[in-house]
């Protein structure tokens, strides 16, 4: 069983435009821009043996405004730029009431089944409360990047910049290993 780092796509792995206090998800390759701040931390965490898994809600797939082809193009750019092991997508609309649309934790359970992930020793990184809530349901530790979308629900830690990520994860991971070794 391996520990993983789950990374929310929009706002962490790629930049998201903001309009009227809302994040706008990029819908075409032209609008898609990898977040350079994520490159170094992800390389380092990969080196440390973490599985790196992107997750994203893409309701545009079922609502019809996100083409699957453009999404695949964007994701191949993402996979070339960042050392991701996998990328899990919820294609459903809110009204579908699926178990995988965050704040539900279905994507993490799906990934955990496929990759034999130890969720208790895994982390969720996002700038939005929905992921922190999903992390809580799955038993992962949540690290929220400070943003207007952090909300007031449960989260474990807040970072002010992605450059804090490696240190935070290393520190928490090694203390949880110490704890486990005591038993
Ligand atoms: Zn879903």
mmCIF file of C-alpha atoms and ligand atoms in Angstrom:
data_model
loop_
_atom_site.group_PDB
_atom_site.id
_atom_site.type_symbol
_atom_site.label_atom_id
_atom_site.label_comp_id
_atom_site.label_asym_id
_atom_site.label_seq_id
_atom_site.Cartn_x
_atom_site.Cartn_y
_atom_site.Cartn_z
ATOM 1 C CA UNK A 1 0.000 0.000 0.000
ATOM 2 C CA UNK A 2 1.441 3.289 -1.124
ATOM 3 C CA UNK A 3 0.759 6.825 0.048
ATOM 4 C CA UNK A 4 -0.565 9.199 -2.608
ATOM 5 C CA UNK A 5 -0.920 12.886 -3.099
ATOM 6 C CA UNK A 6 -4.238 13.803 -4.695
ATOM 7 C CA UNK A 7 -4.060 17.095 -6.525
ATOM 8 C CA UNK A 8 -7.076 19.113 -7.574
ATOM 9 C CA UNK A 9 -6.624 20.124 -11.202
ATOM 10 C CA UNK A 10 -7.969 23.708 -11.586
ATOM 11 C CA UNK A 11 -6.042 26.125 -9.374
ATOM 12 C CA UNK A 12 -3.293 23.637 -8.443
ATOM 13 C CA UNK A 13 -2.094 21.823 -11.568
ATOM 14 C CA UNK A 14 -3.268 24.453 -14.029
ATOM 15 C CA UNK A 15 -4.216 28.080 -13.713
ATOM 16 C CA UNK A 16 -7.898 28.958 -13.580
ATOM 17 C CA UNK A 17 -9.270 32.304 -14.676
ATOM 18 C CA UNK A 18 -11.370 34.155 -12.156
ATOM 19 C CA UNK A 19 -14.511 36.072 -13.038
ATOM 20 C CA UNK A 20 -16.927 37.596 -10.522
ATOM 21 C CA UNK A 21 -15.345 35.600 -7.700
ATOM 22 C CA UNK A 22 -15.741 32.313 -9.529
ATOM 23 C CA UNK A 23 -13.039 30.057 -10.933
ATOM 24 C CA UNK A 24 -13.595 29.396 -14.605
ATOM 25 C CA UNK A 25 -12.427 26.015 -15.759
ATOM 26 C CA UNK A 26 -10.487 26.104 -19.059
ATOM 27 C CA UNK A 27 -12.550 24.462 -21.810
ATOM 28 C CA UNK A 28 -10.066 24.439 -24.692
ATOM 29 C CA UNK A 29 -6.383 23.844 -25.165
ATOM 30 C CA UNK A 30 -5.934 27.586 -25.909
ATOM 31 C CA UNK A 31 -7.234 28.433 -22.453
ATOM 32 C CA UNK A 32 -5.155 25.798 -20.717
ATOM 33 C CA UNK A 33 -2.035 26.849 -18.839
ATOM 34 C CA UNK A 34 0.020 24.569 -16.596
ATOM 35 C CA UNK A 35 0.755 26.048 -13.176
ATOM 36 C CA UNK A 36 4.553 26.420 -13.130
ATOM 37 C CA UNK A 37 4.519 26.567 -9.313
ATOM 38 C CA UNK A 38 3.475 22.899 -9.267
ATOM 39 C CA UNK A 39 6.395 21.537 -11.303
ATOM 40 C CA UNK A 40 9.205 21.465 -8.735
ATOM 41 C CA UNK A 41 7.137 20.339 -5.715
ATOM 42 C CA UNK A 42 5.634 17.474 -7.740
ATOM 43 C CA UNK A 43 9.022 16.317 -9.023
ATOM 44 C CA UNK A 44 10.339 16.273 -5.476
ATOM 45 C CA UNK A 45 7.335 14.395 -4.047
ATOM 46 C CA UNK A 46 7.547 11.875 -6.873
ATOM 47 C CA UNK A 47 11.217 11.335 -6.007
ATOM 48 C CA UNK A 48 10.175 10.664 -2.406
ATOM 49 C CA UNK A 49 7.965 7.812 -3.592
ATOM 50 C CA UNK A 50 4.502 9.335 -3.492
ATOM 51 C CA UNK A 51 1.984 8.384 -6.131
ATOM 52 C CA UNK A 52 0.706 11.577 -7.763
ATOM 53 C CA UNK A 53 -2.947 11.576 -8.772
ATOM 54 C CA UNK A 54 -4.843 14.505 -10.292
ATOM 55 C CA UNK A 55 -8.594 14.771 -9.726
ATOM 56 C CA UNK A 56 -11.182 17.040 -11.287
ATOM 57 C CA UNK A 57 -14.935 17.614 -11.478
ATOM 58 C CA UNK A 58 -15.830 18.216 -15.124
ATOM 59 C CA UNK A 59 -19.619 18.618 -15.209
ATOM 60 C CA UNK A 60 -19.253 20.247 -18.649
ATOM 61 C CA UNK A 61 -18.863 16.731 -20.054
ATOM 62 C CA UNK A 62 -22.421 15.783 -19.134
ATOM 63 C CA UNK A 63 -23.832 19.279 -19.577
ATOM 64 C CA UNK A 64 -22.385 19.310 -23.085
ATOM 65 C CA UNK A 65 -20.096 22.355 -23.015
ATOM 66 C CA UNK A 66 -16.816 20.478 -22.538
ATOM 67 C CA UNK A 67 -15.658 18.407 -25.485
ATOM 68 C CA UNK A 68 -13.934 15.150 -24.586
ATOM 69 C CA UNK A 69 -11.352 15.754 -27.317
ATOM 70 C CA UNK A 70 -10.302 19.152 -25.914
ATOM 71 C CA UNK A 71 -10.196 17.682 -22.414
ATOM 72 C CA UNK A 72 -7.894 14.875 -23.591
ATOM 73 C CA UNK A 73 -5.634 17.417 -25.339
ATOM 74 C CA UNK A 74 -5.400 19.517 -22.170
ATOM 75 C CA UNK A 75 -4.630 16.438 -20.100
ATOM 76 C CA UNK A 76 -1.872 15.269 -22.400
ATOM 77 C CA UNK A 77 -0.222 18.696 -21.973
ATOM 78 C CA UNK A 78 -0.616 18.310 -18.221
ATOM 79 C CA UNK A 79 0.917 14.835 -18.188
ATOM 80 C CA UNK A 80 3.876 15.994 -20.265
ATOM 81 C CA UNK A 81 4.593 18.899 -17.895
ATOM 82 C CA UNK A 82 4.008 17.147 -14.564
ATOM 83 C CA UNK A 83 4.982 13.669 -13.289
ATOM 84 C CA UNK A 84 1.381 12.537 -12.689
ATOM 85 C CA UNK A 85 0.684 8.827 -12.338
ATOM 86 C CA UNK A 86 -2.990 9.156 -13.094
ATOM 87 C CA UNK A 87 -5.855 11.586 -13.497
ATOM 88 C CA UNK A 88 -9.408 10.854 -12.329
ATOM 89 C CA UNK A 89 -12.390 12.743 -13.699
ATOM 90 C CA UNK A 90 -15.963 13.056 -12.480
ATOM 91 C CA UNK A 91 -17.943 13.782 -15.676
ATOM 92 C CA UNK A 92 -21.270 14.162 -13.883
ATOM 93 C CA UNK A 93 -23.570 17.070 -13.221
ATOM 94 C CA UNK A 94 -24.635 17.965 -9.684
ATOM 95 C CA UNK A 95 -28.133 16.699 -10.475
ATOM 96 C CA UNK A 96 -26.748 13.214 -11.268
ATOM 97 C CA UNK A 97 -26.019 12.736 -7.529
ATOM 98 C CA UNK A 98 -23.044 10.503 -8.343
ATOM 99 C CA UNK A 99 -20.636 9.281 -5.656
ATOM 100 C CA UNK A 100 -17.569 10.736 -7.435
ATOM 101 C CA UNK A 101 -18.347 14.458 -7.692
ATOM 102 C CA UNK A 102 -16.320 16.220 -4.987
ATOM 103 C CA UNK A 103 -17.157 16.955 -2.125
ATOM 104 C CA UNK A 104 -17.963 13.228 -2.388
ATOM 105 C CA UNK A 105 -14.869 11.032 -2.078
ATOM 106 C CA UNK A 106 -15.565 8.513 -4.874
ATOM 107 C CA UNK A 107 -12.583 9.519 -7.028
ATOM 108 C CA UNK A 108 -10.200 8.840 -4.147
ATOM 109 C CA UNK A 109 -11.764 5.436 -3.462
ATOM 110 C CA UNK A 110 -11.575 4.565 -7.155
ATOM 111 C CA UNK A 111 -7.901 5.565 -7.311
ATOM 112 C CA UNK A 112 -7.153 3.744 -4.089
ATOM 113 C CA UNK A 113 -8.643 0.537 -5.497
ATOM 114 C CA UNK A 114 -6.728 0.807 -8.779
ATOM 115 C CA UNK A 115 -3.353 1.774 -7.295
ATOM 116 C CA UNK A 116 -3.511 0.143 -3.819
ATOM 117 C CA UNK A 117 -3.291 3.490 -2.088
ATOM 118 C CA UNK A 118 -3.163 3.826 1.675
ATOM 119 C CA UNK A 119 -5.678 6.659 2.094
ATOM 120 C CA UNK A 120 -4.845 7.231 5.761
ATOM 121 C CA UNK A 121 -1.289 8.121 4.802
ATOM 122 C CA UNK A 122 -2.312 10.165 1.755
ATOM 123 C CA UNK A 123 -2.759 13.866 1.205
ATOM 124 C CA UNK A 124 -5.192 16.026 -0.736
ATOM 125 C CA UNK A 125 -4.002 19.335 -2.129
ATOM 126 C CA UNK A 126 -6.516 21.901 -3.343
ATOM 127 C CA UNK A 127 -7.598 25.505 -3.180
ATOM 128 C CA UNK A 128 -11.271 24.580 -2.642
ATOM 129 C CA UNK A 129 -13.333 23.323 0.307
ATOM 130 C CA UNK A 130 -14.932 20.537 -1.733
ATOM 131 C CA UNK A 131 -11.635 18.661 -1.864
ATOM 132 C CA UNK A 132 -10.957 19.161 1.841
ATOM 133 C CA UNK A 133 -14.400 17.733 2.563
ATOM 134 C CA UNK A 134 -13.764 14.749 0.266
ATOM 135 C CA UNK A 135 -10.382 14.241 1.950
ATOM 136 C CA UNK A 136 -12.088 14.162 5.320
ATOM 137 C CA UNK A 137 -14.568 11.515 4.114
ATOM 138 C CA UNK A 138 -11.745 9.381 2.707
ATOM 139 C CA UNK A 139 -9.483 9.708 5.759
ATOM 140 C CA UNK A 140 -6.779 11.690 3.944
ATOM 141 C CA UNK A 141 -5.001 14.771 5.291
ATOM 142 C CA UNK A 142 -6.045 17.961 3.482
ATOM 143 C CA UNK A 143 -3.717 20.812 2.616
ATOM 144 C CA UNK A 144 -5.576 23.839 1.293
ATOM 145 C CA UNK A 145 -3.834 26.508 -0.708
ATOM 146 C CA UNK A 146 -5.124 29.856 0.551
ATOM 147 C CA UNK A 147 -7.862 31.139 -1.784
ATOM 148 C CA UNK A 148 -11.318 32.727 -1.676
ATOM 149 C CA UNK A 149 -12.765 29.203 -2.078
ATOM 150 C CA UNK A 150 -11.366 27.623 1.096
ATOM 151 C CA UNK A 151 -14.758 27.828 2.821
ATOM 152 C CA UNK A 152 -15.230 27.241 6.524
ATOM 153 C CA UNK A 153 -15.624 23.454 6.618
ATOM 154 C CA UNK A 154 -13.110 20.887 7.836
ATOM 155 C CA UNK A 155 -9.543 21.110 6.579
ATOM 156 C CA UNK A 156 -6.260 20.069 8.164
ATOM 157 C CA UNK A 157 -3.730 22.689 7.057
ATOM 158 C CA UNK A 158 -3.520 25.872 5.001
ATOM 159 C CA UNK A 159 -0.563 26.828 2.805
ATOM 160 C CA UNK A 160 0.082 30.280 1.442
ATOM 161 C CA UNK A 161 2.088 29.068 -1.532
ATOM 162 C CA UNK A 162 2.737 25.730 -3.250
ATOM 163 C CA UNK A 163 6.433 26.083 -2.403
ATOM 164 C CA UNK A 164 5.459 25.048 1.169
ATOM 165 C CA UNK A 165 4.024 21.751 -0.043
ATOM 166 C CA UNK A 166 7.085 19.478 0.046
ATOM 167 C CA UNK A 167 8.160 20.544 3.505
ATOM 168 C CA UNK A 168 4.649 20.187 4.925
ATOM 169 C CA UNK A 169 4.091 16.741 3.430
ATOM 170 C CA UNK A 170 7.540 15.486 4.453
ATOM 171 C CA UNK A 171 7.043 16.689 8.008
ATOM 172 C CA UNK A 172 3.559 15.180 8.385
ATOM 173 C CA UNK A 173 4.479 11.970 6.602
ATOM 174 C CA UNK A 174 7.540 11.279 8.725
ATOM 175 C CA UNK A 175 5.673 11.970 11.964
ATOM 176 C CA UNK A 176 2.884 9.570 10.935
ATOM 177 C CA UNK A 177 5.528 6.903 10.165
ATOM 178 C CA UNK A 178 7.093 7.423 13.588
ATOM 179 C CA UNK A 179 3.677 7.041 15.159
ATOM 180 C CA UNK A 180 3.013 3.813 13.247
ATOM 181 C CA UNK A 181 6.390 2.407 14.257
ATOM 182 C CA UNK A 182 5.529 2.769 17.909
ATOM 183 C CA UNK A 183 2.893 0.026 17.663
HETATM 184 ZN ZN1 LIG B 1 -19.301 11.758 -10.731
#
